[in-house]
Amino acid sequence: MKLFHSPGSCSLGILILLEEIGQPYELEITNLQQGAHRQPQYLELNPKGKVPALMRDGGGMLTEFPVIAYWLAKSHPGAGLLPAGLEDEVRVMELTEHIVSGLHMRGSVFAMVPQKFTADAAAQADLRQHGQEVVREGFDRLAEQLGEGPYLFEDFTIADAAAYYLMSWTDRIGVALPAPLQSYYDALTQRPAVAAALERGFPNATA
Ligand SMILES: N[C@@H](CCC(=O)N[C@@H](CS)C(=O)NCC(=O)O)C(=O)O
């Protein structure tokens, strides 16, 4: 398997899952800051021009975080990244989808890069504020879901990997983590697979 990853981006979550699985994989740095995702050779592999993207051993590129995460979890059941049973599994998928499509795409993106959507400074400020509000409410719901923790569900799942990358952006979003999420985030940072992903994925660079 080969993961196309940009340091500081959401592909960190997939990197964490690959480390959880613990099998060899290749990492191809596709640096968004340097425009690597817009180069013809990358667009040929992934016309969407986004990361994460996962090239599987048998061939076939997978894109979209929840889908890559689902495939990794189902094809490596020993890693326990999804619970057994349809109802429990679908609840994890529901939250993963909410984090990625809701909080990331409809919240953090507006808060972090409003200039992508409008050149008007006042409109940018409004968008940023809207994005921050989406994330703030989302963090409150995640804290409720976490409860006493240590994970969003009974065991570590793909939803925790999605939550981790989003929480790693708080400085750039401009929204602080509520206390329970800060403890959860700090504990996840100590998790061996997360530490390994941070080391391999160049944590200090930005998306
Ligand atoms: N819906 C996609 C979102 C992926 C995405 O937006 N990735 C960002 C990095 S966090 C990206 O590649 N941005 C580059 C761009 O939009 O030009 C997914 O679930 O994977």
GROMACS .gro file of C-alpha atoms and ligand atoms in nm:
model
  227
    1MET     CA    1   0.000   0.000   0.000
    2LYS     CA    2   0.111   0.353  -0.064
    3LEU     CA    3  -0.036   0.657   0.112
    4PHE     CA    4  -0.022   0.996  -0.055
    5HIS     CA    5   0.012   1.235   0.236
    6SER     CA    6   0.077   1.601   0.299
    7PRO     CA    7   0.230   1.700   0.633
    8GLY     CA    8  -0.021   1.877   0.857
    9SER     CA    9  -0.322   1.769   0.649
   10CYS     CA   10  -0.612   1.531   0.712
   11SER     CA   11  -0.409   1.244   0.565
   12LEU     CA   12  -0.249   1.228   0.911
   13GLY     CA   13  -0.559   1.033   1.019
   14ILE     CA   14  -0.500   0.765   0.757
   15LEU     CA   15  -0.132   0.753   0.849
   16ILE     CA   16  -0.241   0.680   1.206
   17LEU     CA   17  -0.461   0.394   1.085
   18LEU     CA   18  -0.175   0.246   0.882
   19GLU     CA   19   0.043   0.256   1.193
   20GLU     CA   20  -0.237   0.093   1.394
   21ILE     CA   21  -0.248  -0.189   1.137
   22GLY     CA   22   0.127  -0.230   1.167
   23GLN     CA   23   0.199  -0.371   0.824
   24PRO     CA   24   0.460  -0.222   0.589
   25TYR     CA   25   0.339   0.064   0.373
   26GLU     CA   26   0.494   0.329   0.155
   27LEU     CA   27   0.450   0.697   0.222
   28GLU     CA   28   0.461   0.944  -0.063
   29ILE     CA   29   0.481   1.304   0.049
   30THR     CA   30   0.246   1.505  -0.169
   31ASN     CA   31   0.311   1.849  -0.029
   32LEU     CA   32   0.007   2.072  -0.070
   33GLN     CA   33   0.207   2.384   0.013
   34GLN     CA   34   0.435   2.309  -0.277
   35GLY     CA   35   0.143   2.231  -0.509
   36ALA     CA   36   0.238   1.865  -0.554
   37HIS     CA   37  -0.133   1.774  -0.563
   38ARG     CA   38  -0.175   1.983  -0.879
   39GLN     CA   39   0.110   1.823  -1.071
   40PRO     CA   40   0.007   1.616  -1.377
   41GLN     CA   41   0.166   1.297  -1.245
   42TYR     CA   42  -0.044   1.316  -0.925
   43LEU     CA   43  -0.362   1.420  -1.108
   44GLU     CA   44  -0.321   1.120  -1.332
   45LEU     CA   45  -0.339   0.897  -1.025
   46ASN     CA   46  -0.599   1.106  -0.839
   47PRO     CA   47  -0.785   1.353  -1.061
   48LYS     CA   48  -0.947   1.508  -0.750
   49GLY     CA   49  -0.607   1.653  -0.658
   50LYS     CA   50  -0.656   1.592  -0.286
   51VAL     CA   51  -0.498   1.393  -0.009
   52PRO     CA   52  -0.540   1.141   0.142
   53ALA     CA   53  -0.527   0.887  -0.138
   54LEU     CA   54  -0.433   0.524  -0.092
   55MET     CA   55  -0.292   0.306  -0.368
   56ARG     CA   56  -0.369  -0.053  -0.281
   57ASP     CA   57  -0.137  -0.343  -0.345
   58GLY     CA   58  -0.360  -0.505  -0.601
   59GLY     CA   59  -0.394  -0.166  -0.772
   60GLY     CA   60  -0.684   0.070  -0.745
   61MET     CA   61  -0.659   0.411  -0.586
   62LEU     CA   62  -0.898   0.491  -0.303
   63THR     CA   63  -0.992   0.847  -0.207
   64GLU     CA   64  -1.219   1.010   0.057
   65PHE     CA   65  -1.115   0.972   0.418
   66PRO     CA   66  -1.415   0.773   0.547
   67VAL     CA   67  -1.392   0.532   0.255
   68ILE     CA   68  -1.017   0.474   0.287
   69ALA     CA   69  -1.056   0.432   0.663
   70TYR     CA   70  -1.344   0.187   0.617
   71TRP     CA   71  -1.152  -0.017   0.362
   72LEU     CA   72  -0.843  -0.030   0.585
   73ALA     CA   73  -1.050  -0.138   0.885
   74LYS     CA   74  -1.246  -0.405   0.697
   75SER     CA   75  -0.946  -0.545   0.514
   76HIS     CA   76  -0.741  -0.566   0.837
   77PRO     CA   77  -0.997  -0.689   1.091
   78GLY     CA   78  -0.725  -0.792   1.335
   79ALA     CA   79  -0.648  -0.425   1.402
   80GLY     CA   80  -0.995  -0.379   1.555
   81LEU     CA   81  -1.052  -0.038   1.398
   82LEU     CA   82  -1.428  -0.095   1.367
   83PRO     CA   83  -1.653  -0.270   1.617
   84ALA     CA   84  -1.827  -0.596   1.533
   85GLY     CA   85  -2.196  -0.580   1.453
   86LEU     CA   86  -2.374  -0.363   1.200
   87GLU     CA   87  -2.532  -0.119   1.446
   88ASP     CA   88  -2.206  -0.043   1.628
   89GLU     CA   89  -2.018  -0.022   1.300
   90VAL     CA   90  -2.266   0.218   1.143
   91ARG     CA   91  -2.248   0.449   1.446
   92VAL     CA   92  -1.871   0.474   1.402
   93MET     CA   93  -1.918   0.548   1.032
   94GLU     CA   94  -2.181   0.809   1.113
   95LEU     CA   95  -1.946   0.998   1.344
   96THR     CA   96  -1.647   0.962   1.109
   97GLU     CA   97  -1.853   1.105   0.825
   98HIS     CA   98  -1.972   1.390   1.047
   99ILE     CA   99  -1.616   1.480   1.149
  100VAL     CA  100  -1.487   1.476   0.791
  101SER     CA  101  -1.779   1.609   0.587
  102GLY     CA  102  -1.928   1.831   0.855
  103LEU     CA  103  -1.665   1.963   1.093
  104HIS     CA  104  -1.369   1.953   0.856
  105MET     CA  105  -1.521   2.041   0.521
  106ARG     CA  106  -1.802   2.272   0.643
  107GLY     CA  107  -1.623   2.412   0.948
  108SER     CA  108  -1.246   2.409   0.967
  109VAL     CA  109  -1.193   2.484   0.598
  110PHE     CA  110  -1.397   2.806   0.624
  111ALA     CA  111  -1.215   2.901   0.945
  112MET     CA  112  -0.866   2.826   0.815
  113VAL     CA  113  -0.878   2.934   0.451
  114PRO     CA  114  -1.175   3.170   0.392
  115GLN     CA  115  -0.972   3.337   0.115
  116LYS     CA  116  -1.028   3.025  -0.094
  117PHE     CA  117  -1.395   3.122  -0.124
  118THR     CA  118  -1.401   3.500  -0.152
  119ALA     CA  119  -1.161   3.790  -0.200
  120ASP     CA  120  -1.384   4.020   0.005
  121ALA     CA  121  -1.223   4.083   0.347
  122ALA     CA  122  -1.552   4.129   0.534
  123ALA     CA  123  -1.698   3.813   0.379
  124GLN     CA  124  -1.382   3.626   0.475
  125ALA     CA  125  -1.424   3.737   0.837
  126ASP     CA  126  -1.788   3.617   0.832
  127LEU     CA  127  -1.690   3.283   0.681
  128ARG     CA  128  -1.412   3.238   0.935
  129GLN     CA  129  -1.654   3.310   1.219
  130HIS     CA  130  -1.912   3.069   1.075
  131GLY     CA  131  -1.649   2.795   1.037
  132GLN     CA  132  -1.531   2.848   1.394
  133GLU     CA  133  -1.887   2.819   1.523
  134VAL     CA  134  -1.940   2.491   1.336
  135VAL     CA  135  -1.620   2.352   1.487
  136ARG     CA  136  -1.698   2.486   1.836
  137GLU     CA  137  -2.039   2.316   1.836
  138GLY     CA  138  -1.884   2.005   1.689
  139PHE     CA  139  -1.620   1.991   1.961
  140ASP     CA  140  -1.894   2.016   2.224
  141ARG     CA  141  -2.078   1.722   2.068
  142LEU     CA  142  -1.755   1.521   2.046
  143ALA     CA  143  -1.690   1.591   2.414
  144GLU     CA  144  -2.039   1.458   2.494
  145GLN     CA  145  -1.978   1.150   2.283
  146LEU     CA  146  -1.642   1.096   2.455
  147GLY     CA  147  -1.795   1.106   2.802
  148GLU     CA  148  -1.541   0.954   3.038
  149GLY     CA  149  -1.346   0.821   2.740
  150PRO     CA  150  -1.081   0.715   2.666
  151TYR     CA  151  -1.221   0.683   2.311
  152LEU     CA  152  -1.525   0.806   2.121
  153PHE     CA  153  -1.657   0.450   2.124
  154GLU     CA  154  -1.563   0.158   2.345
  155ASP     CA  155  -1.230   0.095   2.171
  156PHE     CA  156  -1.007   0.302   1.943
  157THR     CA  157  -1.173   0.327   1.601
  158ILE     CA  158  -1.140   0.513   1.274
  159ALA     CA  159  -1.351   0.792   1.431
  160ASP     CA  160  -1.071   0.863   1.680
  161ALA     CA  161  -0.822   0.893   1.393
  162ALA     CA  162  -1.052   1.145   1.221
  163ALA     CA  163  -1.104   1.339   1.545
  164TYR     CA  164  -0.729   1.346   1.601
  165TYR     CA  165  -0.640   1.519   1.277
  166LEU     CA  166  -0.919   1.775   1.327
  167MET     CA  167  -0.809   1.847   1.685
  168SER     CA  168  -0.451   1.894   1.566
  169TRP     CA  169  -0.569   2.204   1.377
  170THR     CA  170  -0.709   2.404   1.669
  171ASP     CA  171  -0.446   2.679   1.644
  172ARG     CA  172  -0.516   2.727   1.277
  173ILE     CA  173  -0.894   2.710   1.328
  174GLY     CA  174  -0.879   2.951   1.621
  175VAL     CA  175  -1.101   2.741   1.850
  176ALA     CA  176  -0.969   2.591   2.173
  177LEU     CA  177  -1.047   2.233   2.267
  178PRO     CA  178  -1.286   2.192   2.559
  179ALA     CA  179  -1.099   2.042   2.858
  180PRO     CA  180  -1.217   1.680   2.810
  181LEU     CA  181  -1.113   1.686   2.444
  182GLN     CA  182  -0.775   1.835   2.535
  183SER     CA  183  -0.709   1.543   2.770
  184TYR     CA  184  -0.832   1.298   2.506
  185TYR     CA  185  -0.609   1.462   2.243
  186ASP     CA  186  -0.305   1.454   2.474
  187ALA     CA  187  -0.366   1.087   2.555
  188LEU     CA  188  -0.404   0.997   2.187
  189THR     CA  189  -0.077   1.179   2.112
  190GLN     CA  190   0.096   0.931   2.346
  191ARG     CA  191  -0.053   0.631   2.169
  192PRO     CA  192   0.231   0.446   1.992
  193ALA     CA  193   0.063   0.443   1.649
  194VAL     CA  194  -0.015   0.814   1.673
  195ALA     CA  195   0.339   0.898   1.786
  196ALA     CA  196   0.480   0.690   1.500
  197ALA     CA  197   0.249   0.862   1.249
  198LEU     CA  198   0.349   1.204   1.377
  199GLU     CA  199   0.715   1.116   1.347
  200ARG     CA  200   0.683   0.970   1.000
  201GLY     CA  201   0.441   1.232   0.873
  202PHE     CA  202   0.646   1.545   0.949
  203PRO     CA  203   0.418   1.700   1.211
  204ASN     CA  204   0.563   2.048   1.212
  205ALA     CA  205   0.489   2.135   0.855
  206THR     CA  206   0.151   2.275   0.752
  207ALA     CA  207  -0.103   2.157   0.497
  208LIG     N1  208  -1.349   1.479   0.116
  208LIG     C1  209  -1.207   1.456   0.114
  208LIG     C2  210  -1.138   1.581   0.163
  208LIG     C3  211  -0.992   1.577   0.141
  208LIG     C4  212  -0.931   1.716   0.152
  208LIG     O1  213  -1.001   1.818   0.149
  208LIG     N2  214  -0.800   1.717   0.166
  208LIG     C5  215  -0.729   1.842   0.172
  208LIG     C6  216  -0.617   1.834   0.274
  208LIG     S1  217  -0.680   1.820   0.440
  208LIG     C7  218  -0.667   1.869   0.036
  208LIG     O2  219  -0.618   1.778  -0.030
  208LIG     N3  220  -0.667   1.995  -0.005
  208LIG     C8  221  -0.607   2.037  -0.128
  208LIG     C9  222  -0.699   2.120  -0.210
  208LIG     O3  223  -0.819   2.126  -0.181
  208LIG     O4  224  -0.650   2.179  -0.306
  208LIG    C10  225  -1.173   1.337   0.202
  208LIG     O5  226  -1.260   1.293   0.278
  208LIG     O6  227  -1.065   1.281   0.192
   0.00000   0.00000   0.00000
